Amino acid sequence: NAGVTQTPKFQVLKTGQSMTLQCAQDMNHNSMYWYRQDPGMGLRLIYYSASEGTTDKGEVPNGYNVSRLNKREFSLRLESAAPSQTSVYFCASSQGGYRTNEKLFFGSGTQLSVL
Amino acid sequence: AQSVTQPDIHITVSEGASLELRCNYSYGATPYLFWYVQSPGQGLQLLLKYFSGDTLVQGIKGFEAEFKRSQSSFNLRKPSVHWSDAAEYFCAVGAGIDYKLSFGAGTTVTVRA
């Protein structure tokens, strides 16, 4: 049972380069999320998708775009990477979204460094 | 908007000793409350959650948490810590119109032999 799978696990970019972080879940969940984790700041929501076909901005959306490709997949794109985007990125999913008080299932993270 | 504070950045505890991690939140009504644990190199895993009912909540791995409305707190406890409990612990609050989660900055727990 894979759960939430993120690729790649590690990535180094130069300033200005673009890349897409991939996330897929096999639990038939409706809602998916992208968080970034920075030391001393906990996890901050970048974007989320309450259901297939919808996306909404979170706390720190600037510099990112997302695509809910289908129910399983939710990708995060950095169009022009900046050093401030150096972080650990987590994808998560849940069946019913925040309102339902359900737990989030997290992937193992992508460690991104922007030089 | 709600906010979550974990006052302790780092706690060191001896194996077999008790552990208490503090979490305070600011929100007018009773929010959803969660504790997640993150082992090194892993994603977060839910330990326990509270929404309503009994204010003492039991979770996995022998953890429990108590909601105290008067103190706006949701502290996590474990009576006897094992070396495998060394990890980072995050308190999270779901509140507001859409109950988006806000995470605290985390508390790192080190367990010494």
Tab-separated table of C-alpha atoms in Angstrom:
chain	number	residue	atom	x	y	z
A	1	ASN	CA	0.000	0.000	0.000
A	2	ALA	CA	1.944	3.032	-1.283
A	3	GLY	CA	-0.215	5.833	0.205
A	4	VAL	CA	1.151	9.210	-0.935
A	5	THR	CA	4.129	9.105	-3.282
A	6	GLN	CA	6.258	12.156	-4.043
A	7	THR	CA	8.962	12.523	-6.654
A	8	PRO	CA	11.748	13.449	-6.667
A	9	LYS	CA	13.078	13.015	-3.134
A	10	PHE	CA	15.926	15.468	-3.654
A	11	GLN	CA	16.497	18.237	-6.162
A	12	VAL	CA	19.034	21.014	-6.634
A	13	LEU	CA	18.118	23.911	-8.910
A	14	LYS	CA	19.833	27.063	-10.030
A	15	THR	CA	18.039	30.362	-9.570
A	16	GLY	CA	15.599	30.884	-12.420
A	17	GLN	CA	15.214	27.240	-13.362
A	18	SER	CA	11.804	25.622	-13.367
A	19	MET	CA	10.649	22.264	-12.141
A	20	THR	CA	7.568	20.292	-11.204
A	21	LEU	CA	7.130	18.263	-8.050
A	22	GLN	CA	4.914	15.255	-8.577
A	23	CYS	CA	2.492	13.749	-6.081
A	24	ALA	CA	0.164	10.788	-6.401
A	25	GLN	CA	-2.094	9.034	-3.909
A	26	ASP	CA	-3.703	5.635	-4.239
A	27	MET	CA	-6.315	5.953	-1.486
A	28	ASN	CA	-9.056	7.472	-3.651
A	29	HIS	CA	-8.947	10.636	-1.568
A	30	ASN	CA	-10.796	13.728	-2.709
A	31	SER	CA	-8.547	16.380	-1.178
A	32	MET	CA	-4.853	16.984	-1.733
A	33	TYR	CA	-2.416	19.537	-0.339
A	34	TRP	CA	1.045	20.971	-0.803
A	35	TYR	CA	2.977	22.211	2.227
A	36	ARG	CA	6.448	23.574	2.694
A	37	GLN	CA	8.418	23.008	5.869
A	38	ASP	CA	11.040	25.489	7.020
A	39	PRO	CA	13.035	25.393	10.274
A	40	GLY	CA	11.237	27.113	13.122
A	41	MET	CA	8.120	27.729	11.049
A	42	GLY	CA	6.343	24.411	10.967
A	43	LEU	CA	4.366	23.519	7.880
A	44	ARG	CA	2.763	26.191	5.763
A	45	LEU	CA	0.094	25.492	3.199
A	46	ILE	CA	0.988	26.454	-0.355
A	47	TYR	CA	-2.044	25.242	-2.299
A	48	TYR	CA	-4.742	22.716	-1.820
A	49	SER	CA	-7.344	20.962	-3.895
A	50	ALA	CA	-10.577	20.143	-2.131
A	51	SER	CA	-11.716	17.941	-4.986
A	52	GLU	CA	-10.798	17.031	-8.535
A	53	GLY	CA	-10.997	20.082	-10.736
A	54	THR	CA	-10.603	22.665	-7.973
A	55	THR	CA	-7.559	24.362	-6.488
A	56	ASP	CA	-7.202	27.121	-3.912
A	57	LYS	CA	-4.388	29.216	-2.560
A	58	GLY	CA	-3.036	28.581	0.868
A	59	GLU	CA	-0.882	30.704	3.112
A	60	VAL	CA	2.202	31.025	0.854
A	61	PRO	CA	1.191	30.589	-2.824
A	62	ASN	CA	3.471	33.178	-4.437
A	63	GLY	CA	5.959	31.693	-6.878
A	64	TYR	CA	4.049	28.413	-7.243
A	65	ASN	CA	1.415	26.930	-9.482
A	66	VAL	CA	-0.483	23.685	-9.111
A	67	SER	CA	-2.384	21.272	-11.285
A	68	ARG	CA	-4.893	18.693	-10.133
A	69	LEU	CA	-4.346	16.411	-13.080
A	70	ASN	CA	-6.920	13.862	-11.967
A	71	LYS	CA	-8.181	12.489	-8.679
A	72	ARG	CA	-4.871	10.743	-7.977
A	73	GLU	CA	-2.327	13.377	-8.942
A	74	PHE	CA	-1.543	16.890	-7.721
A	75	SER	CA	1.591	18.582	-9.023
A	76	LEU	CA	3.414	21.676	-7.802
A	77	ARG	CA	5.366	23.814	-10.257
A	78	LEU	CA	8.054	26.369	-9.645
A	79	GLU	CA	8.263	28.512	-12.771
A	80	SER	CA	11.378	30.472	-11.835
A	81	ALA	CA	13.019	29.097	-8.728
A	82	ALA	CA	14.407	31.476	-6.109
A	83	PRO	CA	16.687	30.769	-3.123
A	84	SER	CA	13.750	31.592	-0.813
A	85	GLN	CA	12.051	28.464	-2.144
A	86	THR	CA	14.719	26.233	-0.657
A	87	SER	CA	12.654	24.043	1.617
A	88	VAL	CA	11.241	20.609	2.223
A	89	TYR	CA	7.980	20.109	0.369
A	90	PHE	CA	5.274	17.729	1.498
A	91	CYS	CA	2.252	16.512	-0.353
A	92	ALA	CA	-0.695	15.238	1.637
A	93	SER	CA	-4.160	13.877	1.012
A	94	SER	CA	-7.378	13.260	2.889
A	95	GLN	CA	-10.763	11.848	2.077
A	96	GLY	CA	-12.976	14.767	2.987
A	97	GLY	CA	-10.914	17.909	3.422
A	98	TYR	CA	-10.343	20.122	6.421
A	99	ARG	CA	-13.995	20.409	7.402
A	100	THR	CA	-14.354	16.725	8.130
A	101	ASN	CA	-11.739	16.609	10.906
A	102	GLU	CA	-10.041	13.748	9.119
A	103	LYS	CA	-6.360	13.096	9.300
A	104	LEU	CA	-3.970	13.985	6.532
A	105	PHE	CA	-1.773	11.335	4.976
A	106	PHE	CA	1.652	12.711	4.120
A	107	GLY	CA	4.247	11.753	1.578
A	108	SER	CA	7.886	11.455	2.622
A	109	GLY	CA	8.843	14.863	1.242
A	110	THR	CA	11.026	16.488	-1.402
A	111	GLN	CA	14.115	18.327	-0.270
A	112	LEU	CA	14.692	21.213	-2.675
A	113	SER	CA	17.728	23.457	-2.738
A	114	VAL	CA	17.859	26.533	-4.957
A	115	LEU	CA	21.326	27.948	-5.469
B	1	ALA	CA	-7.118	33.789	11.880
B	2	GLN	CA	-6.087	31.109	14.295
B	3	SER	CA	-2.529	30.644	15.478
B	4	VAL	CA	-0.654	27.838	17.177
B	5	THR	CA	2.260	28.160	19.584
B	6	GLN	CA	4.577	25.418	20.694
B	7	PRO	CA	6.706	27.123	23.350
B	8	ASP	CA	9.412	24.464	23.507
B	9	ILE	CA	11.705	24.187	20.498
B	10	HIS	CA	13.695	21.258	21.863
B	11	ILE	CA	13.172	18.865	24.760
B	12	THR	CA	15.581	16.206	25.982
B	13	VAL	CA	14.183	13.387	28.085
B	14	SER	CA	15.625	10.185	29.505
B	15	GLU	CA	14.283	6.880	28.294
B	16	GLY	CA	11.557	5.725	30.651
B	17	ALA	CA	10.796	9.217	31.882
B	18	SER	CA	7.552	11.022	31.241
B	19	LEU	CA	7.118	13.557	28.454
B	20	GLU	CA	4.840	16.544	28.084
B	21	LEU	CA	4.770	18.792	25.032
B	22	ARG	CA	2.919	22.063	25.181
B	23	CYS	CA	0.584	23.526	22.613
B	24	ASN	CA	-1.413	26.737	22.873
B	25	TYR	CA	-3.779	28.124	20.294
B	26	SER	CA	-5.693	31.299	19.740
B	27	TYR	CA	-9.199	31.002	18.391
B	28	GLY	CA	-12.573	32.086	19.712
B	29	ALA	CA	-14.466	28.838	19.417
B	30	THR	CA	-13.342	25.256	19.917
B	31	PRO	CA	-11.201	24.284	16.969
B	32	TYR	CA	-10.179	20.912	15.638
B	33	LEU	CA	-6.920	19.958	17.372
B	34	PHE	CA	-4.282	17.514	16.199
B	35	TRP	CA	-0.874	16.209	17.132
B	36	TYR	CA	1.372	14.864	14.377
B	37	VAL	CA	4.784	13.235	14.665
B	38	GLN	CA	7.575	13.347	12.116
B	39	SER	CA	10.376	10.829	12.293
B	40	PRO	CA	13.644	11.763	10.557
B	41	GLY	CA	13.320	11.714	6.776
B	42	GLN	CA	9.624	10.877	6.925
B	43	GLY	CA	6.339	12.613	6.419
B	44	LEU	CA	4.007	13.454	9.274
B	45	GLN	CA	1.867	10.842	10.968
B	46	LEU	CA	-1.227	11.581	13.025
B	47	LEU	CA	-0.920	10.725	16.728
B	48	LEU	CA	-4.343	11.877	17.883
B	49	LYS	CA	-7.056	14.454	17.339
B	50	TYR	CA	-9.807	16.231	19.238
B	51	PHE	CA	-13.016	17.761	18.035
B	52	SER	CA	-15.546	17.384	20.803
B	53	GLY	CA	-16.507	15.165	23.722
B	54	ASP	CA	-14.099	13.803	26.294
B	55	THR	CA	-11.278	16.291	26.726
B	56	LEU	CA	-8.705	13.553	27.326
B	57	VAL	CA	-7.875	11.911	24.033
B	58	GLN	CA	-5.942	8.697	23.553
B	59	GLY	CA	-3.758	8.227	20.530
B	60	ILE	CA	-1.346	5.803	18.987
B	61	LYS	CA	2.019	4.781	20.441
B	62	GLY	CA	0.842	5.364	24.016
B	63	PHE	CA	0.325	9.120	23.645
B	64	GLU	CA	-2.542	11.110	25.090
B	65	ALA	CA	-3.523	14.765	25.013
B	66	GLU	CA	-5.794	16.904	27.106
B	67	PHE	CA	-7.857	19.801	25.818
B	68	LYS	CA	-8.228	22.612	28.317
B	69	ARG	CA	-10.576	25.264	27.036
B	70	SER	CA	-9.822	27.702	29.855
B	71	GLN	CA	-6.125	27.652	28.974
B	72	SER	CA	-6.513	27.299	25.183
B	73	SER	CA	-4.136	24.389	25.411
B	74	PHE	CA	-3.845	20.903	23.985
B	75	ASN	CA	-0.778	19.367	25.618
B	76	LEU	CA	0.604	15.991	24.580
B	77	ARG	CA	1.819	13.480	27.160
B	78	LYS	CA	3.405	10.082	27.377
B	79	PRO	CA	4.031	8.370	30.719
B	80	SER	CA	7.183	6.500	29.724
B	81	VAL	CA	9.261	7.475	26.716
B	82	HIS	CA	10.983	4.964	24.440
B	83	TRP	CA	14.047	5.696	22.316
B	84	SER	CA	11.862	5.372	19.223
B	85	ASP	CA	9.874	8.443	20.348
B	86	ALA	CA	12.744	10.689	19.313
B	87	ALA	CA	11.164	12.805	16.598
B	88	GLU	CA	9.659	16.182	15.853
B	89	TYR	CA	6.139	16.796	17.097
B	90	PHE	CA	3.697	19.237	15.593
B	91	CYS	CA	0.499	20.586	17.043
B	92	ALA	CA	-2.082	21.671	14.473
B	93	VAL	CA	-5.321	23.600	14.723
B	94	GLY	CA	-8.205	23.562	12.277
B	95	ALA	CA	-10.488	26.546	12.646
B	96	GLY	CA	-12.259	29.291	10.817
B	97	ILE	CA	-14.796	29.111	8.047
B	98	ASP	CA	-13.049	26.326	6.178
B	99	TYR	CA	-11.077	24.733	9.041
B	100	LYS	CA	-7.757	25.019	7.256
B	101	LEU	CA	-5.000	23.577	9.386
B	102	SER	CA	-2.374	25.799	10.966
B	103	PHE	CA	0.720	24.030	12.251
B	104	GLY	CA	2.926	25.023	15.127
B	105	ALA	CA	6.660	25.379	14.610
B	106	GLY	CA	7.294	21.964	16.142
B	107	THR	CA	9.096	20.543	19.156
B	108	THR	CA	12.079	18.275	18.661
B	109	VAL	CA	12.340	15.492	21.230
B	110	THR	CA	15.663	13.854	21.963
B	111	VAL	CA	15.686	10.681	24.048
B	112	ARG	CA	18.840	9.869	25.976
B	113	ALA	CA	19.688	6.425	27.237
